[in-house]
Coordinates of C-alpha atoms in Angstrom, one line a residue:
X1 CA -23.0 -2.1 -5.8
X2 CA -26.2 -3.9 -4.8
X3 CA -26.1 -6.1 -1.7
X4 CA -22.3 -6.4 -2.1
X5 CA -22.6 -7.5 -5.8
X6 CA -20.8 -5.5 -8.4
X7 CA -23.0 -4.5 -11.3
X8 CA -21.5 -5.2 -14.7
X9 CA -20.1 -2.0 -16.2
X10 CA -23.0 -0.4 -18.1
X11 CA -21.7 2.1 -20.7
X12 CA -23.3 5.4 -20.9
X13 CA -23.3 5.2 -24.7
X14 CA -22.2 3.0 -27.5
X15 CA -18.5 2.2 -28.1
X16 CA -18.2 3.7 -31.6
X17 CA -14.5 2.7 -32.1
X18 CA -15.5 -1.0 -32.2
X19 CA -19.0 -0.6 -33.6
X20 CA -18.3 1.6 -36.6
X21 CA -15.2 3.8 -37.1
X22 CA -17.1 5.9 -39.6
X23 CA -19.4 7.1 -36.8
X24 CA -16.6 8.6 -34.7
X25 CA -18.1 12.1 -34.9
X26 CA -21.4 11.0 -33.5
X27 CA -22.3 10.5 -29.8
X28 CA -25.0 8.2 -28.6
X29 CA -26.3 8.0 -25.0
X30 CA -28.5 5.3 -23.6
X31 CA -31.6 6.8 -22.1
X32 CA -33.3 3.7 -20.6
X33 CA -31.7 1.2 -18.2
X34 CA -33.5 -2.0 -17.1
X35 CA -32.3 -3.6 -13.9
X36 CA -33.1 -7.3 -13.5
X37 CA -32.5 -8.3 -9.9
X38 CA -32.7 -12.0 -8.7
X39 CA -33.2 -12.7 -5.1
X40 CA -33.3 -15.7 -2.8
X41 CA -35.0 -15.0 0.6
X42 CA -33.7 -11.7 1.7
X43 CA -30.6 -11.5 -0.4
X44 CA -29.9 -10.3 -4.0
X45 CA -28.0 -13.1 -5.7
X46 CA -27.7 -11.7 -9.3
X47 CA -27.9 -8.4 -11.0
X48 CA -28.2 -7.7 -14.8
X49 CA -28.4 -4.4 -16.5
X50 CA -29.8 -3.9 -20.0
X51 CA -29.2 -0.5 -21.8
X52 CA -31.7 0.6 -24.5
X53 CA -33.0 3.6 -26.5
X54 CA -29.9 5.4 -27.9
X55 CA -30.3 9.1 -28.1
X56 CA -27.9 10.8 -30.7
X57 CA -26.2 14.0 -29.8
X58 CA -25.0 16.4 -32.6
X59 CA -22.1 18.7 -31.8
X60 CA -23.2 22.3 -31.2
X61 CA -26.9 21.6 -30.7
X62 CA -28.7 21.3 -27.4
X63 CA -30.9 18.3 -27.1
X64 CA -33.3 17.5 -24.3
X65 CA -34.1 13.9 -23.4
X66 CA -35.4 12.0 -20.4
X67 CA -33.5 9.3 -18.6
X68 CA -35.5 6.4 -17.3
X69 CA -35.0 3.1 -15.6
X70 CA -37.0 0.1 -14.5
X71 CA -36.4 -2.6 -11.9
X72 CA -37.7 -6.1 -12.2
X73 CA -37.4 -8.6 -9.3
X74 CA -37.2 -12.3 -10.0
X75 CA -37.2 -15.1 -7.4
X76 CA -34.2 -17.4 -7.8
X77 CA -33.3 -20.8 -6.5
X78 CA -29.6 -19.9 -6.5
X79 CA -28.2 -20.2 -2.9
X80 CA -26.8 -17.1 -1.4
X81 CA -23.4 -18.8 -0.9
X82 CA -23.0 -19.2 -4.7
X83 CA -23.9 -15.7 -5.7
X84 CA -20.3 -14.6 -6.3
X85 CA -19.5 -17.6 -8.6
X86 CA -20.4 -15.7 -11.7
X87 CA -17.9 -12.9 -10.8
X88 CA -15.2 -15.3 -9.8
X89 CA -15.5 -17.1 -13.2
X90 CA -15.4 -13.8 -15.1
X91 CA -12.2 -12.8 -13.2
X92 CA -10.7 -16.1 -13.8
X93 CA -11.1 -15.6 -17.6
X94 CA -9.6 -12.1 -17.3
X95 CA -6.6 -13.6 -15.4
X96 CA -5.9 -15.9 -18.3
X97 CA -5.7 -12.9 -20.6
X98 CA -3.2 -11.3 -18.3
X99 CA -0.6 -14.0 -18.5
X100 CA 2.9 -13.2 -17.4
X101 CA 5.2 -12.1 -20.3
X102 CA 8.1 -14.5 -19.6
X103 CA 10.2 -13.2 -22.4
X104 CA 10.2 -9.7 -20.9
X105 CA 11.0 -11.1 -17.5
X106 CA 13.9 -13.2 -18.8
X107 CA 15.2 -10.2 -20.9
X108 CA 15.2 -8.0 -17.8
X109 CA 16.9 -10.6 -15.7
X110 CA 19.6 -11.1 -18.4
X111 CA 20.2 -7.4 -18.7
X112 CA 20.6 -7.1 -14.9
X113 CA 23.0 -10.0 -14.8
X114 CA 25.1 -8.6 -17.7
X115 CA 25.2 -5.2 -16.0
X116 CA 26.3 -6.8 -12.7
X117 CA 29.1 -8.7 -14.5
X118 CA 30.3 -5.6 -16.3
X119 CA 30.5 -3.6 -13.1
X120 CA 32.2 -6.5 -11.3
X121 CA 34.9 -6.8 -14.0
X122 CA 35.5 -3.1 -13.9
X123 CA 35.9 -3.0 -10.2
X124 CA 38.0 -6.2 -10.3
X125 CA 40.4 -4.7 -12.8
X126 CA 40.7 -1.5 -10.7
X127 CA 41.5 -3.4 -7.5
X128 CA 44.0 -5.7 -9.2
X129 CA 45.8 -2.8 -10.8
X130 CA 46.0 -1.0 -7.5
X131 CA 47.3 -4.1 -5.7
X132 CA 49.8 -4.7 -8.5
X133 CA 51.0 -1.1 -8.2
X134 CA 51.3 -1.2 -4.4
X135 CA 53.2 -4.6 -4.4
X136 CA 55.6 -3.4 -7.2
X137 CA 56.4 -0.1 -5.5
X138 CA 56.9 -1.4 -2.0
X139 CA 60.2 -3.2 -1.5
X140 CA 62.5 -3.2 1.5
X141 CA 65.0 -1.0 -0.2
X142 CA 62.3 1.6 -1.3
X143 CA 61.1 2.0 2.3
X144 CA 64.1 4.3 3.0
X145 CA 62.8 6.8 0.5
X146 CA 60.2 9.1 1.9
X147 CA 59.4 10.6 -1.5
X148 CA 58.1 7.3 -2.7
X149 CA 55.8 6.9 0.3
X150 CA 54.3 10.4 -0.2
X151 CA 53.8 9.6 -3.9
X152 CA 52.1 6.3 -3.0
X153 CA 49.7 8.1 -0.6
X154 CA 48.4 10.1 -3.5
X155 CA 47.1 7.1 -5.4
X156 CA 44.3 4.6 -5.3
X157 CA 42.4 3.4 -2.3
X158 CA 44.3 5.5 0.2
X159 CA 42.7 8.7 -1.1
X160 CA 39.3 7.1 -0.6
X161 CA 40.3 6.1 2.9
X162 CA 41.2 9.6 3.8
X163 CA 37.8 10.9 2.5
X164 CA 35.8 8.3 4.2
X165 CA 37.1 9.0 7.7
X166 CA 37.1 12.8 7.4
X167 CA 34.3 14.7 9.2
X168 CA 32.0 16.9 7.2
X169 CA 32.4 20.6 7.4
X170 CA 29.1 21.2 9.3
X171 CA 28.7 17.9 11.1
X172 CA 26.0 19.1 13.5
X173 CA 23.8 20.4 10.6
X174 CA 24.5 17.2 8.7
X175 CA 23.4 15.0 11.6
X176 CA 20.2 17.0 12.2
X177 CA 19.2 16.9 8.5
X178 CA 19.9 13.2 8.0
X179 CA 18.4 12.3 11.5
X180 CA 15.0 14.0 10.6
X181 CA 14.5 12.0 7.5
X182 CA 15.8 14.2 4.8
X183 CA 17.4 11.2 3.2
X184 CA 14.0 10.3 1.8
X185 CA 14.2 13.3 -0.5

């Protein structure tokens, strides 16, 4: 970062995967960096870095080399207000590469809707079956029989109702744990 300007990424060595796959076992390091700084009045408006002089490293051998750099200052007519335009345009080009993958978004939304519909149909069938069972078993004549009422209590939503309104075994401990934020775990 020089005067709030990001320097382009300068590789430490050559990218051998793109340059030559047959050289994958070799390592090259740039030993010289040239910084070209353009300024207008008291502000740096542009920075360029040029890497030169590759030094080859061979695995298992020690190699000594020197690192050097040079800085060259150039006067520029570019106004300070426009010094970030270069980076904005570069980022705009990268943003075009990172387009939204609409097929993936539509696929995920369709899967979520189908899953919701499947769960809705399962719950709907369960509720309809329980309502049908309750309405078929409760008649005026059947109310006289206590056995039927006991059997009805053992099915469906009434079991859930009794579990929901039942206090936990250690309610003080439960309140303390939930109240202190253990629900985040």
